[in-house]
Short mmCIF file of C-alpha atoms and ligand atoms in Angstrom, two decimals:
data_model
loop_
_atom_site.label_atom_id
_atom_site.label_comp_id
_atom_site.label_asym_id
_atom_site.label_seq_id
_atom_site.Cartn_x
_atom_site.Cartn_y
_atom_site.Cartn_z
CA MET A 1 9.90 14.50 8.72
CA LEU A 2 8.74 13.87 5.20
CA LEU A 3 5.35 12.37 4.51
CA ALA A 4 3.76 11.01 1.46
CA ASP A 5 -0.01 11.62 0.73
CA ILE A 6 -1.07 8.62 -1.59
CA GLY A 7 -4.52 9.94 -2.35
CA ALA A 8 -5.43 13.53 -2.86
CA ASN A 9 -8.17 14.61 -5.12
CA LEU A 10 -6.54 17.84 -6.11
CA THR A 11 -8.40 18.17 -9.36
CA HIS A 12 -11.49 18.92 -7.39
CA ALA A 13 -13.17 22.17 -7.95
CA SER A 14 -12.73 23.40 -4.43
CA PHE A 15 -8.95 23.57 -5.09
CA ARG A 16 -9.34 25.65 -8.25
CA GLU A 17 -8.75 29.22 -6.50
CA ASP A 18 -5.83 28.47 -4.13
CA LEU A 19 -3.93 25.37 -5.12
CA ASP A 20 -0.59 27.31 -4.75
CA ASP A 21 -1.47 28.03 -1.11
CA VAL A 22 -2.54 24.34 -0.58
CA LEU A 23 0.77 22.88 -1.99
CA SER A 24 2.72 25.49 -0.14
CA ARG A 25 0.95 24.52 3.21
CA ALA A 26 1.60 20.89 2.31
CA ARG A 27 5.32 21.34 1.89
CA HIS A 28 5.59 23.37 5.18
CA ALA A 29 3.75 20.43 6.87
CA GLY A 30 6.41 17.98 5.49
CA VAL A 31 4.29 16.46 2.92
CA GLY A 32 6.86 15.92 0.25
CA THR A 33 5.09 13.58 -2.02
CA ILE A 34 1.46 13.82 -3.06
CA VAL A 35 -0.33 11.41 -5.54
CA VAL A 36 -3.25 13.02 -7.16
CA THR A 37 -6.15 10.59 -7.65
CA GLY A 38 -7.66 10.17 -11.06
CA THR A 39 -11.52 9.12 -10.90
CA SER A 40 -12.54 9.33 -14.67
CA VAL A 41 -10.85 9.50 -18.05
CA GLU A 42 -11.32 13.38 -18.15
CA ASP A 43 -10.26 13.66 -14.47
CA SER A 44 -7.19 11.29 -15.14
CA ARG A 45 -5.97 13.72 -17.76
CA HIS A 46 -6.29 16.51 -15.51
CA ALA A 47 -4.45 14.73 -12.68
CA ALA A 48 -1.52 13.87 -14.99
CA ASP A 49 -1.28 17.48 -16.22
CA LEU A 50 -1.46 18.78 -12.72
CA ALA A 51 1.29 16.40 -11.65
CA ALA A 52 3.51 17.37 -14.39
CA ALA A 53 3.08 21.07 -13.86
CA ARG A 54 3.34 20.83 -10.05
CA GLY A 55 6.00 18.27 -9.37
CA LEU A 56 3.41 15.62 -8.07
CA TYR A 57 2.35 12.23 -9.12
CA ALA A 58 -1.00 10.87 -10.40
CA THR A 59 -3.06 7.79 -10.93
CA ALA A 60 -5.09 7.11 -14.08
CA GLY A 61 -8.49 5.11 -13.60
CA VAL A 62 -12.26 4.99 -13.51
CA HIS A 63 -13.94 5.17 -10.10
CA PRO A 64 -16.87 2.62 -9.54
CA HIS A 65 -19.18 5.64 -9.35
CA HIS A 66 -18.48 6.47 -12.97
CA ALA A 67 -18.56 2.68 -14.44
CA ARG A 68 -21.92 3.26 -16.08
CA ASP A 69 -20.01 5.89 -18.45
CA CYS A 70 -17.37 3.62 -19.60
CA ASP A 71 -17.20 2.29 -23.07
CA GLN A 72 -14.77 0.73 -25.65
CA ARG A 73 -12.79 3.94 -25.57
CA THR A 74 -12.05 3.95 -21.95
CA VAL A 75 -9.11 1.40 -21.62
CA PRO A 76 -7.37 2.86 -24.58
CA ALA A 77 -7.56 6.26 -23.11
CA LEU A 78 -6.39 5.19 -19.86
CA ARG A 79 -3.56 3.34 -21.53
CA GLU A 80 -2.50 6.47 -22.99
CA ILE A 81 -2.77 8.57 -19.94
CA ALA A 82 -0.77 5.90 -18.01
CA SER A 83 2.16 6.26 -20.37
CA HIS A 84 2.79 9.69 -18.87
CA PRO A 85 5.92 9.38 -16.70
CA LYS A 86 4.10 11.11 -13.82
CA VAL A 87 1.41 8.56 -13.67
CA VAL A 88 2.37 5.98 -11.23
CA ALA A 89 -0.65 3.76 -10.76
CA ILE A 90 -3.93 2.40 -12.30
CA GLY A 91 -7.08 3.58 -10.33
CA GLU A 92 -8.84 4.70 -8.58
CA CYS A 93 -10.93 1.53 -9.60
CA GLY A 94 -12.92 -1.09 -7.83
CA LEU A 95 -16.46 -1.52 -6.19
CA ASP A 96 -18.76 0.78 -4.31
CA TYR A 97 -21.90 -1.07 -3.10
CA ASN A 98 -22.57 1.88 -0.72
CA ARG A 99 -23.75 4.54 -3.02
CA ASN A 100 -24.38 2.32 -6.07
CA TYR A 101 -24.22 5.03 -8.55
CA SER A 102 -23.33 2.37 -11.17
CA PRO A 103 -25.03 -1.07 -11.51
CA HIS A 104 -22.98 -3.88 -9.91
CA SER A 105 -22.40 -5.56 -13.37
CA ASP A 106 -20.84 -2.40 -14.88
CA GLN A 107 -18.89 -1.81 -11.80
CA GLU A 108 -17.44 -5.26 -12.00
CA LYS A 109 -16.81 -5.30 -15.63
CA TRP A 110 -14.65 -2.06 -15.58
CA PHE A 111 -12.84 -3.12 -12.35
CA VAL A 112 -11.81 -6.23 -14.13
CA ALA A 113 -10.75 -4.14 -17.16
CA GLN A 114 -8.58 -1.99 -15.10
CA LEU A 115 -6.93 -4.84 -13.23
CA GLU A 116 -6.03 -6.33 -16.51
CA LEU A 117 -4.75 -3.07 -17.63
CA ALA A 118 -2.54 -2.71 -14.70
CA ALA A 119 -1.12 -6.17 -15.21
CA GLU A 120 -0.41 -5.38 -18.81
CA LEU A 121 1.39 -2.25 -17.99
CA GLY A 122 3.10 -3.51 -14.88
CA LYS A 123 1.70 -0.66 -12.78
CA PRO A 124 0.34 -0.93 -9.20
CA LEU A 125 -3.26 -0.64 -8.38
CA PHE A 126 -5.03 2.21 -6.43
CA LEU A 127 -8.15 0.22 -5.20
CA HIS A 128 -11.47 1.62 -3.86
CA SER A 129 -13.84 -0.95 -1.96
CA ARG A 130 -16.89 0.40 -0.07
CA ASP A 131 -19.35 -2.30 1.27
CA ALA A 132 -18.26 -4.63 -1.39
CA HIS A 133 -16.48 -7.22 0.69
CA PRO A 134 -16.27 -10.32 0.02
CA ARG A 135 -17.02 -9.85 -3.74
CA PHE A 136 -14.00 -7.44 -4.03
CA ALA A 137 -11.47 -9.75 -2.46
CA GLU A 138 -12.97 -12.67 -4.59
CA ILE A 139 -12.34 -10.80 -7.93
CA LEU A 140 -8.72 -9.82 -6.82
CA ARG A 141 -8.10 -13.41 -5.78
CA ASN A 142 -9.38 -14.83 -9.16
CA LEU A 143 -7.30 -12.45 -11.06
CA ARG A 144 -4.22 -12.94 -9.04
CA VAL A 145 -3.77 -9.12 -8.74
CA GLY A 146 -0.14 -7.86 -8.21
CA LYS A 147 0.98 -4.81 -6.21
CA ALA A 148 -2.14 -2.95 -4.93
CA VAL A 149 -3.31 -0.72 -2.26
CA ALA A 150 -6.92 -0.82 -0.78
CA HIS A 151 -7.09 2.98 -0.42
CA CYS A 152 -9.19 4.54 2.41
CA PHE A 153 -9.64 1.20 4.35
CA THR A 154 -12.66 1.53 6.67
CA GLY A 155 -13.69 -1.98 6.90
CA GLU A 156 -13.78 -4.61 9.77
CA GLY A 157 -11.14 -7.17 10.92
CA GLU A 158 -12.17 -9.98 8.58
CA GLU A 159 -11.91 -7.65 5.60
CA LEU A 160 -8.57 -6.38 6.53
CA ARG A 161 -7.18 -9.88 6.97
CA ALA A 162 -8.60 -10.92 3.60
CA TYR A 163 -6.74 -7.96 2.01
CA LEU A 164 -3.53 -8.76 3.94
CA ASP A 165 -3.63 -12.25 2.91
CA LEU A 166 -3.99 -11.01 -0.66
CA GLY A 167 -0.68 -9.09 -0.28
CA LEU A 168 -2.50 -5.66 -0.32
CA TYR A 169 -1.04 -2.48 1.10
CA ILE A 170 -3.58 -0.58 3.26
CA GLY A 171 -4.36 3.09 2.87
CA ILE A 172 -5.43 4.92 6.16
CA THR A 173 -7.25 8.26 6.06
CA GLY A 174 -8.61 10.59 8.60
CA TRP A 175 -11.55 8.22 9.05
CA ILE A 176 -9.46 6.82 11.92
CA CYS A 177 -9.91 10.28 13.71
CA ASP A 178 -13.80 10.02 13.87
CA GLU A 179 -14.62 8.75 17.32
CA ARG A 180 -18.08 7.60 16.08
CA ARG A 181 -17.51 5.55 12.96
CA GLY A 182 -13.67 5.20 12.98
CA ALA A 183 -13.08 3.85 16.46
CA HIS A 184 -12.65 0.33 15.30
CA LEU A 185 -9.74 1.41 13.26
CA MET A 186 -7.88 2.52 16.30
CA GLN A 187 -7.52 -1.24 17.16
CA LEU A 188 -7.41 -2.62 13.72
CA VAL A 189 -4.30 -0.68 12.44
CA ARG A 190 -2.34 -2.48 15.02
CA GLU A 191 -2.77 -5.49 12.72
CA ILE A 192 -1.30 -4.00 9.61
CA PRO A 193 2.44 -4.71 9.16
CA GLN A 194 4.49 -1.59 9.15
CA ASP A 195 5.77 -2.32 5.61
CA ARG A 196 2.16 -2.53 4.23
CA LEU A 197 0.90 0.80 5.73
CA LEU A 198 0.24 3.88 3.68
CA LEU A 199 -1.22 7.30 4.71
CA GLU A 200 -3.53 9.49 2.60
CA THR A 201 -5.93 12.37 3.25
CA ASP A 202 -8.36 11.74 0.43
CA SER A 203 -8.73 15.47 0.19
CA PRO A 204 -11.00 17.44 -0.07
CA TYR A 205 -12.96 14.71 1.69
CA LEU A 206 -12.76 13.15 5.15
CA THR A 207 -11.40 16.08 6.89
CA PRO A 208 -10.38 14.63 10.42
CA ARG A 209 -13.17 15.14 12.65
CA ASP A 210 -11.01 16.05 15.75
CA LEU A 211 -9.10 18.58 13.81
CA ARG A 212 -9.07 21.96 15.67
CA PRO A 213 -9.89 24.51 14.29
CA GLN A 214 -11.90 22.86 11.58
CA PRO A 215 -10.78 24.28 8.16
CA LYS A 216 -12.95 26.56 6.18
CA ALA A 217 -15.92 24.82 4.46
CA ARG A 218 -14.55 21.64 6.32
CA ARG A 219 -12.22 21.16 3.11
CA ASN A 220 -9.43 18.58 3.73
CA GLU A 221 -5.94 19.11 2.27
CA PRO A 222 -2.64 17.44 2.31
CA ALA A 223 -1.33 19.68 5.08
CA HIS A 224 -3.38 17.74 7.44
CA LEU A 225 -1.65 14.43 6.79
CA PRO A 226 0.63 14.81 9.96
CA HIS A 227 -2.70 15.04 12.00
CA ILE A 228 -3.47 11.57 10.59
CA LEU A 229 -0.03 10.37 11.04
CA ARG A 230 -0.18 11.18 14.84
CA ALA A 231 -3.33 9.41 15.15
CA VAL A 232 -2.12 6.19 13.63
CA ALA A 233 1.24 6.29 15.56
CA ARG A 234 -0.81 6.64 18.70
CA ALA A 235 -3.17 3.79 17.82
CA ARG A 236 0.00 1.63 17.19
CA GLY A 237 2.06 2.74 19.90
CA GLU A 238 4.87 4.01 17.61
CA ALA A 239 6.86 7.19 17.59
CA PRO A 240 5.27 9.54 14.81
CA GLU A 241 8.89 9.95 13.17
CA ALA A 242 9.33 6.40 12.79
CA LEU A 243 5.99 5.73 11.21
CA ALA A 244 6.48 8.93 8.94
CA GLU A 245 9.74 7.33 7.74
CA ALA A 246 8.33 3.88 7.31
CA THR A 247 5.23 4.89 5.48
CA THR A 248 7.08 7.25 2.95
CA ARG A 249 9.63 4.52 2.38
CA ASN A 250 6.64 2.10 1.60
CA ALA A 251 4.82 4.66 -0.71
CA LYS A 252 8.13 5.25 -2.78
CA ALA A 253 8.72 1.58 -3.00
CA PHE A 254 4.97 0.88 -3.81
CA PHE A 255 4.83 3.53 -6.67
CA GLY A 256 8.32 3.07 -7.80
CA ILE A 257 9.31 6.77 -7.24
CA ALA A 258 12.61 8.25 -6.07
ZN1 LIG B 1 -12.11 5.98 -3.09
#
């Protein structure tokens, strides 16, 4: 059973000491493909280097939290990082109206700039949206966005249907394993066509709440992806093996990797 973790923040400081062990546990757990998330220009460079050195893949983009730090050098820098063969998508980019670390006007401006960059380069998009529906969908619709994944989907049915209508892939994390805030996803994941579903850990964040024992310092890592797979398979009434095969096939087709 081979799985693809389409979103892992392996540049995070919490992985600095033991990345070898983390990657070896991922391999043993059957996670054969990992896409390292880039969240700023600096971080995307780091993600691309990590991908090259470790046989992984990476994205290049600026998270909405960091939109306020963007300037005229941002897009040229991302364009250059994205030319690296291991960089398979633009992002993570999008809107975050939950934390609001950057003003909405900055978030929108640099979200649109990255959508345009992805179109120019013909790369898929790794999108972040938190409490930003329906504005997020409206921007995507206006710009006729191409291949894109709504990573870490945690929204409600109306939002999910809007994304599916836009042709988006949907990334599901361990949020679904949280019986308090993720319960609605157990129902909603049934509505995602099998060929649009992707799995991710969002490591080191979003450790599945029902994982026993809970990992040290509650750090999430790609080796926990099979746990998420089983939760999604249970919710959809599918065999984990079949869902593993389908989501891995989707991930490879989406990112254009072998
Ligand atoms: Zn995100």
